[in-house]
mmCIF file of C-alpha atoms and ligand atoms in Angstrom:
data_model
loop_
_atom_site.group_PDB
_atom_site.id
_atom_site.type_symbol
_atom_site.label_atom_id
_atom_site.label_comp_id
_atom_site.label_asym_id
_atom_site.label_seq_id
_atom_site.Cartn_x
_atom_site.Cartn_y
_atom_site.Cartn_z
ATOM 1 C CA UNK W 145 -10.989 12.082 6.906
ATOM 2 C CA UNK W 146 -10.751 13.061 3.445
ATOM 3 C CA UNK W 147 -7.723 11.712 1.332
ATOM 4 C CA UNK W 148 -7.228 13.397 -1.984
ATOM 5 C CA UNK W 149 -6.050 12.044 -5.047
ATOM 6 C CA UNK W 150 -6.124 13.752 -7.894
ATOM 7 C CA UNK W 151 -9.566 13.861 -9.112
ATOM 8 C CA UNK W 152 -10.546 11.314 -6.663
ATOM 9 C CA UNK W 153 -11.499 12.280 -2.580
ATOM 10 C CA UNK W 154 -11.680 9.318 -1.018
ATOM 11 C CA UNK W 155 -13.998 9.210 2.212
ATOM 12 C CA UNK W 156 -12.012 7.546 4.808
ATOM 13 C CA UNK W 157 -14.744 7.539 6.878
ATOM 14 C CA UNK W 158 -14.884 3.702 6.965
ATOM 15 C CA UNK W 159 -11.794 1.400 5.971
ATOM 16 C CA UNK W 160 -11.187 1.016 2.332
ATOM 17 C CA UNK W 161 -9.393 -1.492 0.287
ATOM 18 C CA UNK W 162 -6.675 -1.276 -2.521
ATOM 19 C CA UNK W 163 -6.646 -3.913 -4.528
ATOM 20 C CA UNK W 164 -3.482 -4.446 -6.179
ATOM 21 C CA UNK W 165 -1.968 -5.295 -9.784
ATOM 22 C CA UNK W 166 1.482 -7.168 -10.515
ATOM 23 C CA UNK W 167 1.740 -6.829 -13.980
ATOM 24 C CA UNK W 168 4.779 -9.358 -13.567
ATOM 25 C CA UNK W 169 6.258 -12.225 -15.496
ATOM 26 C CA UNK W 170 4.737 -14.465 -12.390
ATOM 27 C CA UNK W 171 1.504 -12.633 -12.698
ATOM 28 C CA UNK W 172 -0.406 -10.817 -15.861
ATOM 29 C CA UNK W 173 2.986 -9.569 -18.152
ATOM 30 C CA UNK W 174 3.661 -11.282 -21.225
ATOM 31 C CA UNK W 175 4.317 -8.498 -23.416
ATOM 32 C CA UNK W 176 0.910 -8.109 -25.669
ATOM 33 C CA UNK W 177 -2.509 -8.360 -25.740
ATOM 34 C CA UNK W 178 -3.712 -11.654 -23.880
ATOM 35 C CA UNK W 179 -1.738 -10.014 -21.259
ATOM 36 C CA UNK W 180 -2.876 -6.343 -21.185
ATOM 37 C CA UNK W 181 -6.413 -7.694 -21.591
ATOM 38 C CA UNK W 182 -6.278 -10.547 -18.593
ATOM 39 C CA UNK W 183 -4.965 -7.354 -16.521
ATOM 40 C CA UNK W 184 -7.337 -5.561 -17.141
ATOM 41 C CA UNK W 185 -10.270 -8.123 -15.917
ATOM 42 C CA UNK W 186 -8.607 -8.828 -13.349
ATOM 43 C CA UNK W 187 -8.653 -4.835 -12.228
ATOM 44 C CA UNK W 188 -12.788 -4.508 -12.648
ATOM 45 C CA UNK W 189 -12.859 -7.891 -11.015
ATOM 46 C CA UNK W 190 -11.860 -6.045 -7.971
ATOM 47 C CA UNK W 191 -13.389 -2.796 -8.620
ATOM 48 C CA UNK W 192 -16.935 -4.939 -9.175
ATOM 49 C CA UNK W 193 -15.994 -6.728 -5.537
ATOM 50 C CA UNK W 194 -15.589 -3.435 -3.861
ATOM 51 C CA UNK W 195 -12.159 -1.624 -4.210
ATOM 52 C CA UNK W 196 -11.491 1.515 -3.811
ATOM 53 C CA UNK W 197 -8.453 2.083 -5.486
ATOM 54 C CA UNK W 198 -6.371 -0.202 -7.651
ATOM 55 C CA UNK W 199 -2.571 -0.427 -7.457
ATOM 56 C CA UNK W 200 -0.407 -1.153 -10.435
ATOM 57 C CA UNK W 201 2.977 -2.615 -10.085
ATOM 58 C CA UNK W 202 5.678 -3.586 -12.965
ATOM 59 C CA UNK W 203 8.630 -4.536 -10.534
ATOM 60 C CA UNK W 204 8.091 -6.978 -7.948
ATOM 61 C CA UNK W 205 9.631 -5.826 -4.340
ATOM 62 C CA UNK W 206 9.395 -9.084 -2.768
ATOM 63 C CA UNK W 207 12.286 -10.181 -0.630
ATOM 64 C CA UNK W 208 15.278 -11.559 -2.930
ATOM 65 C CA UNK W 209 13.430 -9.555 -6.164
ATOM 66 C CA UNK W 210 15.784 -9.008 -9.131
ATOM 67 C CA UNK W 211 15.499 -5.262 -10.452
ATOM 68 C CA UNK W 212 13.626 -4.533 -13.717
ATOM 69 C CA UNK W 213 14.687 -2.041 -16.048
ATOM 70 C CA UNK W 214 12.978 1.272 -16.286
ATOM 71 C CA UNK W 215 11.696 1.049 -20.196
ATOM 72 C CA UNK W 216 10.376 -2.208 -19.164
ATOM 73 C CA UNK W 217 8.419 -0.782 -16.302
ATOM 74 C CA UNK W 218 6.956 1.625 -18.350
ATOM 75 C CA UNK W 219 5.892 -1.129 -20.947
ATOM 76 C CA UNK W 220 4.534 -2.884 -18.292
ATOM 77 C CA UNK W 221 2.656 -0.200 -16.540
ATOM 78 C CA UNK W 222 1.466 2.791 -18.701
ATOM 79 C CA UNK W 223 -1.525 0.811 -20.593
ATOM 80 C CA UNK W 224 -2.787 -0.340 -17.939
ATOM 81 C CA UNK W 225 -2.972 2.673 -16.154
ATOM 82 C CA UNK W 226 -4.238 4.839 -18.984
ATOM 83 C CA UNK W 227 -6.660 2.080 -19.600
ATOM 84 C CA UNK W 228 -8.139 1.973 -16.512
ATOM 85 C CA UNK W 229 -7.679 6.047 -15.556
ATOM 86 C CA UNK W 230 -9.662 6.979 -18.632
ATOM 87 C CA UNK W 231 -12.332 4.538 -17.378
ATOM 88 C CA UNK W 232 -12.662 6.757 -14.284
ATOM 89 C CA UNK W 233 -11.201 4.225 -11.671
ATOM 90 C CA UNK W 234 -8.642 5.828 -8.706
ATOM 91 C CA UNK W 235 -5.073 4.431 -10.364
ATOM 92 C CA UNK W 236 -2.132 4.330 -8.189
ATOM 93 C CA UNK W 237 1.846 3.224 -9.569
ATOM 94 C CA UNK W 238 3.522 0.972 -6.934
ATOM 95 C CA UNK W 239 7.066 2.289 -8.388
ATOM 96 C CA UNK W 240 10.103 3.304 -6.779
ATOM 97 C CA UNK W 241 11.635 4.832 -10.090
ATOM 98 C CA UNK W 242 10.669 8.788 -10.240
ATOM 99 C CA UNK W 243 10.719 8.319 -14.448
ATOM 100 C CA UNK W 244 7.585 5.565 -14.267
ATOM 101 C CA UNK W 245 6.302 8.193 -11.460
ATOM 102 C CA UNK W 246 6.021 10.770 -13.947
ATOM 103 C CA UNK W 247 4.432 8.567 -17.055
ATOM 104 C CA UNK W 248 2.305 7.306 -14.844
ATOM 105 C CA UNK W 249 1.098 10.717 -13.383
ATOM 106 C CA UNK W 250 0.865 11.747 -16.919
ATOM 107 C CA UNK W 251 -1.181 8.274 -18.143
ATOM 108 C CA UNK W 252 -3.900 9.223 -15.336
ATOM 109 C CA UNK W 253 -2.379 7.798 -12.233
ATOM 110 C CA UNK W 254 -3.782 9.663 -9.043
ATOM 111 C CA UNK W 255 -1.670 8.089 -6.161
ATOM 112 C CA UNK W 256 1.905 7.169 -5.914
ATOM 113 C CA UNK W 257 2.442 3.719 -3.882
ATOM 114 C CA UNK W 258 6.326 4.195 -3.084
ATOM 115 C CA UNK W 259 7.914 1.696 -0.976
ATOM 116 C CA UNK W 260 11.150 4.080 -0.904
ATOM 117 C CA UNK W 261 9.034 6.931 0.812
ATOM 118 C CA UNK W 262 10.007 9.600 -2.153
ATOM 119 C CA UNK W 263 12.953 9.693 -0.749
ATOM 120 C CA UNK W 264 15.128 8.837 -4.600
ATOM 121 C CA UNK W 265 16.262 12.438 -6.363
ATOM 122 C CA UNK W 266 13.623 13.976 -8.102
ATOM 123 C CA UNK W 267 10.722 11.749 -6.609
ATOM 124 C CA UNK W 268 9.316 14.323 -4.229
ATOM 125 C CA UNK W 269 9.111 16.962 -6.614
ATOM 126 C CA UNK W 270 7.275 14.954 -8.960
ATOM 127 C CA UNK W 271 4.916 14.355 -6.625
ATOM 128 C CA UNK W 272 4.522 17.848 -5.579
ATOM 129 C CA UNK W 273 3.990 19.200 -8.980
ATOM 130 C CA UNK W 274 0.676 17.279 -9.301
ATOM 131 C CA UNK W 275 -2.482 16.279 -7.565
ATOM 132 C CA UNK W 276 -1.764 12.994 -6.809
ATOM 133 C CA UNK W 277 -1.796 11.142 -3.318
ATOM 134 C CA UNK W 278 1.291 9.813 -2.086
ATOM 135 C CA UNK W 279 1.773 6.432 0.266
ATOM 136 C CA UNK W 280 4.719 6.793 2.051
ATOM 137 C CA UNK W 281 6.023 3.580 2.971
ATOM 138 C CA UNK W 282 9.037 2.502 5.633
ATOM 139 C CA UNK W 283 11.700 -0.257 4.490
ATOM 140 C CA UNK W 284 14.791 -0.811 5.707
ATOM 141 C CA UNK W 285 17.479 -1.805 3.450
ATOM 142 C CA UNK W 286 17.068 -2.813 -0.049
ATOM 143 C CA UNK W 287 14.329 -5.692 -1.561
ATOM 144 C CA UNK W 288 16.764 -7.816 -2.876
ATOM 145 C CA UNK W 289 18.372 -8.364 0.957
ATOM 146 C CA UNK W 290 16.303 -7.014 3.262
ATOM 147 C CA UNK W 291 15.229 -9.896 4.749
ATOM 148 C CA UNK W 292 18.839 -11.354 5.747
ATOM 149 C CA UNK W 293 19.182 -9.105 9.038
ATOM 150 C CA UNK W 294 16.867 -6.627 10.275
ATOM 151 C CA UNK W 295 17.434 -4.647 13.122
ATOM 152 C CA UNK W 296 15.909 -2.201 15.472
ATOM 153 C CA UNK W 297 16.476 -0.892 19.029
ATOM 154 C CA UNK W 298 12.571 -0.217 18.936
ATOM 155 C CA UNK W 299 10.836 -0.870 16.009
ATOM 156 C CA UNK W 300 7.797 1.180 16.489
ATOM 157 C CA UNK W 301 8.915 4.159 17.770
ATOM 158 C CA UNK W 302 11.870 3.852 14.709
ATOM 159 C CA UNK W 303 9.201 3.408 11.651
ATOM 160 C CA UNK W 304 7.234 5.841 13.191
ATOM 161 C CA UNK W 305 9.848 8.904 13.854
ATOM 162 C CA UNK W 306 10.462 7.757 9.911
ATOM 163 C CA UNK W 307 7.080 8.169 8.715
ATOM 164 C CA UNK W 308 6.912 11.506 10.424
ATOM 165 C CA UNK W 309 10.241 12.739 8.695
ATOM 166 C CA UNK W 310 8.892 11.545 5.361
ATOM 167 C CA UNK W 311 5.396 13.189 5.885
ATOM 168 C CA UNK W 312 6.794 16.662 6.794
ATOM 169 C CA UNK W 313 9.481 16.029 3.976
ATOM 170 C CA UNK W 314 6.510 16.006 1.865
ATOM 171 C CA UNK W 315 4.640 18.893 3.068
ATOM 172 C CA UNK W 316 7.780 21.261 2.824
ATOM 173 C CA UNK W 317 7.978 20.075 -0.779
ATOM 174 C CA UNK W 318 4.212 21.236 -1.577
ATOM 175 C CA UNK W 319 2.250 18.430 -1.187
ATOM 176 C CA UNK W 320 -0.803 18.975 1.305
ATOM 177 C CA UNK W 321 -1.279 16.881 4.192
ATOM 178 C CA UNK W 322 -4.432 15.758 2.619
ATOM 179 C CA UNK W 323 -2.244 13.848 0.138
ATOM 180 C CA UNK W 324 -0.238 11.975 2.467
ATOM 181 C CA UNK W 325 -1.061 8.042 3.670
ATOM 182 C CA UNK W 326 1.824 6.219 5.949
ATOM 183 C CA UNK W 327 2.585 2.530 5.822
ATOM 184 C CA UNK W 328 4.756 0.753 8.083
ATOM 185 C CA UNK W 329 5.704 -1.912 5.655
ATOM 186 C CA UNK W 330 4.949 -4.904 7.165
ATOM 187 C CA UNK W 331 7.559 -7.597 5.660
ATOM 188 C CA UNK W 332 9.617 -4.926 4.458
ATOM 189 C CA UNK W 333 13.193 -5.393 6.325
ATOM 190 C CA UNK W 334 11.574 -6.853 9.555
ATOM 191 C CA UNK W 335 11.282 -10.462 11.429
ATOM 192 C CA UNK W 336 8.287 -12.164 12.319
ATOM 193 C CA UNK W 337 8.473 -10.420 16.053
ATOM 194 C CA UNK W 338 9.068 -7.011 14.451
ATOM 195 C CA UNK W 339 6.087 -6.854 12.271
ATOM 196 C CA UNK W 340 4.019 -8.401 15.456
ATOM 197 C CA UNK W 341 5.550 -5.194 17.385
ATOM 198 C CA UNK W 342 3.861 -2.835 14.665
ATOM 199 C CA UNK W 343 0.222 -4.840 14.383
ATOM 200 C CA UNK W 344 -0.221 -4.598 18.113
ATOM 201 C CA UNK W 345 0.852 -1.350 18.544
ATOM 202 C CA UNK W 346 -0.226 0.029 14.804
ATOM 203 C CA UNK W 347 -1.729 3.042 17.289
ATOM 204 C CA UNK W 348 0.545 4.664 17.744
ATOM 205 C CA UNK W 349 1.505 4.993 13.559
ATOM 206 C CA UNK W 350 -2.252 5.856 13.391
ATOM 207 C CA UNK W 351 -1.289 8.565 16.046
ATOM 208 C CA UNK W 352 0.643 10.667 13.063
ATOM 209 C CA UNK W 353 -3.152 11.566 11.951
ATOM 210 C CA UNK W 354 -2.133 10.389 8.473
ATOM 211 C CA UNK W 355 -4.465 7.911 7.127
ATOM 212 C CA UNK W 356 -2.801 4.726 7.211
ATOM 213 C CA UNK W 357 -2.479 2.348 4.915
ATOM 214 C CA UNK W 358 -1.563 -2.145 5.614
ATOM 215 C CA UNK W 359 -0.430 -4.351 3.611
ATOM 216 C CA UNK W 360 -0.538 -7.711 4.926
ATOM 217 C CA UNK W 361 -1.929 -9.923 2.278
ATOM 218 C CA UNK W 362 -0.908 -13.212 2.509
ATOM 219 C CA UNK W 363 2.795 -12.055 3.406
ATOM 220 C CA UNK W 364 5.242 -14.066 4.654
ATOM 221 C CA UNK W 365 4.565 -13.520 8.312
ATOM 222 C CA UNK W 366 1.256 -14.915 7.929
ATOM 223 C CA UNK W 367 2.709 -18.100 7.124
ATOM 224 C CA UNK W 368 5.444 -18.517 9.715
ATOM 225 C CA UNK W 369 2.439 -18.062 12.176
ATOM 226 C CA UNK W 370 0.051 -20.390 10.397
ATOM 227 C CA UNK W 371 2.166 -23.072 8.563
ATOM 228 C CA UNK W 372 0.236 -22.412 5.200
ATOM 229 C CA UNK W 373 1.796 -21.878 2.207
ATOM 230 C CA UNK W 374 1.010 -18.253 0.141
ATOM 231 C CA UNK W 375 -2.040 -19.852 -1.875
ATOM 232 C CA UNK W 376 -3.619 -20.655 1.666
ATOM 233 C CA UNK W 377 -3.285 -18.068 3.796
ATOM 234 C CA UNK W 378 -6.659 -15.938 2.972
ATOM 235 C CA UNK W 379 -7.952 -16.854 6.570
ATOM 236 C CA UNK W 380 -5.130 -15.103 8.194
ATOM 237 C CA UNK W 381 -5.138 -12.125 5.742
ATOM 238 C CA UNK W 382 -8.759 -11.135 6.825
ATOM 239 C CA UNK W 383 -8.016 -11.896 10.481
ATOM 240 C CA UNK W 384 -4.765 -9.454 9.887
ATOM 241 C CA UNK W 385 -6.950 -6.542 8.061
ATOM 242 C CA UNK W 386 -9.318 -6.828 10.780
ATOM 243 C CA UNK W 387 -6.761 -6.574 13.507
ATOM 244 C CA UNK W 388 -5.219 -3.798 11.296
ATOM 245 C CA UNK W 389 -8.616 -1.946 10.868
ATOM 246 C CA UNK W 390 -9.271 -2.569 14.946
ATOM 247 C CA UNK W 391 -6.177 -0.080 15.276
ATOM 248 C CA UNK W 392 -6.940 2.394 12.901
ATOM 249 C CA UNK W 393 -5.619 1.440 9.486
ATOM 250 C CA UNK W 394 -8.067 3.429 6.779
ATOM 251 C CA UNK W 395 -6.528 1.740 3.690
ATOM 252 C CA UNK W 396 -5.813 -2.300 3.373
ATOM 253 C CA UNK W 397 -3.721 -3.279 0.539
ATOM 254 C CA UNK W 398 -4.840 -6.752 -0.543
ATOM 255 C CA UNK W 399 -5.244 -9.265 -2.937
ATOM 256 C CA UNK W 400 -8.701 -11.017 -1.702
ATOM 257 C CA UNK W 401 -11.028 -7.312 -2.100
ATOM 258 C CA UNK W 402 -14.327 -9.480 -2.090
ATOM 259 C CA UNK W 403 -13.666 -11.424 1.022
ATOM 260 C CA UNK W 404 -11.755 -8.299 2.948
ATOM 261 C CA UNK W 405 -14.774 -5.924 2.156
ATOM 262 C CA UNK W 406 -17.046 -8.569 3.471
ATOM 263 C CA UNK W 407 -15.546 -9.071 6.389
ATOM 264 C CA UNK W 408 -14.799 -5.035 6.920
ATOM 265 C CA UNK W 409 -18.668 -4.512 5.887
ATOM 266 C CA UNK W 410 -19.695 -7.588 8.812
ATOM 267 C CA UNK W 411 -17.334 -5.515 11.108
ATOM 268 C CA UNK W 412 -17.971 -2.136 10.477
ATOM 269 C CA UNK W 413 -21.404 -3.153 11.102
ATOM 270 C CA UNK W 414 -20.833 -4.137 14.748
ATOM 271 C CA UNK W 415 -18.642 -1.620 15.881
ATOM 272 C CA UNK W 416 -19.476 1.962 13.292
ATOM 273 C CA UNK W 417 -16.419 3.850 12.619
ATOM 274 C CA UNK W 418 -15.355 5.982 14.469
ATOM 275 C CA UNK W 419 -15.778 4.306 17.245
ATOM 276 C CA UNK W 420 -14.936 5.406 20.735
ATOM 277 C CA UNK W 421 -13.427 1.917 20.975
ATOM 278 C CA UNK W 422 -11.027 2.722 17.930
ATOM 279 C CA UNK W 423 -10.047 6.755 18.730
ATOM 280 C CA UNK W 424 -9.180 4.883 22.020
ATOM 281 C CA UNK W 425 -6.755 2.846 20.565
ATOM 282 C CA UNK W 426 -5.204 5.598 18.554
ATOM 283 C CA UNK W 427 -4.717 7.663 21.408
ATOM 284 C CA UNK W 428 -2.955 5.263 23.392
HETATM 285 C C1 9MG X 175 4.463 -2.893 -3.125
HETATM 286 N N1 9MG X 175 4.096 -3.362 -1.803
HETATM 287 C C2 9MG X 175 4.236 -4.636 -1.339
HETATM 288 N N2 9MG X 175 3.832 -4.694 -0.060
HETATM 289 C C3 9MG X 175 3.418 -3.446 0.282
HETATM 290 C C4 9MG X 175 2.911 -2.862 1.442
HETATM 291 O O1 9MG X 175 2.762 -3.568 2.561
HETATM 292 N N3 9MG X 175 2.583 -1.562 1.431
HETATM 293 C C5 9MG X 175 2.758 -0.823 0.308
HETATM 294 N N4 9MG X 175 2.412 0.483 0.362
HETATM 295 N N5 9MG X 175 3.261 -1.312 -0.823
HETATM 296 C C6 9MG X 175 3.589 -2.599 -0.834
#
């Protein structure tokens, strides 16, 4: 499995990660240089420890998350990204805004992290009028509420039909299925039992023939099953990636790369992708 991004084709073969960037007033962003540069580390930190591809966010979408203004985005996002594109690294924007979508195409960005699944006017045909991959992502509701009351008659079969109407969306817009990764959105309007529903049965999303993509990384769910607070929950992030992996997730979206491409390296060892053991689960 082949995923194509831009000038990047990314063997899927084995699991990869995707490290990711906030460049957020909690996180790298403070407007200049000490900023920009500490960013940028940060980014070949992971790219030394093993990642892939490196994700680059201006707007938090954590549950409760205020908005951020588009021009601010852009300040926030577009060095970077040209920084790190021109070095030759595999750039994707996390943005839901189709404007940063397009400056960050044009700074060098090869992948599209959208937790809105293309679906605000004009995002699509951005997409379609480059190269770039696209991760398609399920949410229901809105970041800033979300997480008040999520609801599903069946949350699996629901998140999938979704990722299948987004995927075809997609193709009839241009953009090849070898441009397409699905995400369930773990976190992303769902309880505790919901986003247990789509680990253990992660299958059947694998099942769209999509590469998949997780992002579990010391979320929220990991600490109503642990206790530990988000600074201590790197334990059960690589125990999630590896259950993730186990199911047929190709891409892992974290914030530990050189402890998650350890432990996929230690397990990929044991058990070779693909595996019988894993098309089994897939075709479930
Ligand atoms: C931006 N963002 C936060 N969590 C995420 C997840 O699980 N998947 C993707 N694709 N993006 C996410």
């Amino acid at each position: 499995m082949i995923l194509k991004a831009g000038p990047h084709e990314i063997d899927l073969a084995a699991p990869c990660v995707k490290g990711f960037l906030n460049v957020t007033p909690d996180s790298f962003y403070d407007g200049g240089r000490v900023g920009h540069e500490a960013a940028l580390a940060h980014a070949r930190r992971m790219i030394a420890d093993g990642a892939r591809i490196i994700d680059v966010g201006g707007e938090s979408t954590r549950p409760e998350s205020e908005p951020v203004d588009e021009a601010e985005e852009l300040r926030r996002v577009v060095p970077i990204i040209e920084t790190l594109a021109r070095d030759g690294v595999c750039v994707s924007v996390d943005t839901m805004k189709p404007a940063v979508m397009r400056a960050a195409l044009d700074a060098g960005a090869a992948m599209v992290n959208d937790v809105r699944a293309l679906q605000a006017p004009g995002a699509i045909e951005i997409v379609a009028a480059s190269a770039a991959a696209v991760c398609l992502m399920h949410m229901q509701g809105e970041p800033a509420t979300m997480q008040r009351a999520p609801a599903y008659a069946n949350v699996v079969a629901e998140v999938r039909a979704f990722l299948a109407r987004r995927a075809q969306a997609c193709i009839d817009a241009g953009i090849a299925a070898d441009r397409i990764v699905v995400d369930p959105g773990f976190g992303f309007g769902k309880t505790l039992a919901h986003n247990l529903a789509l680990l253990r049965d992660l299958g059947e999303i694998a099942g769209l023939r999509y590469p998949l993509l997780v992002g579990l990384s010391r979320k929220g769910m990991l600490g109503a099953i642990t206790g530990r607070h988000v600074g201590d929950r790197l334990a059960g992030s690589v125990a999630a990636v590896l259950a993730a992996a186990v199911r047929g997730a190709r891409i892992l979206r974290v914030h530990d790369v050189a402890a998650t491409v350890d432990a996929l390296a230690v397990w990929n060892a044991v058990d070779p992708w693909p595996s019988q053991r894993r098309e089994r689960w897939i075709d479930q």
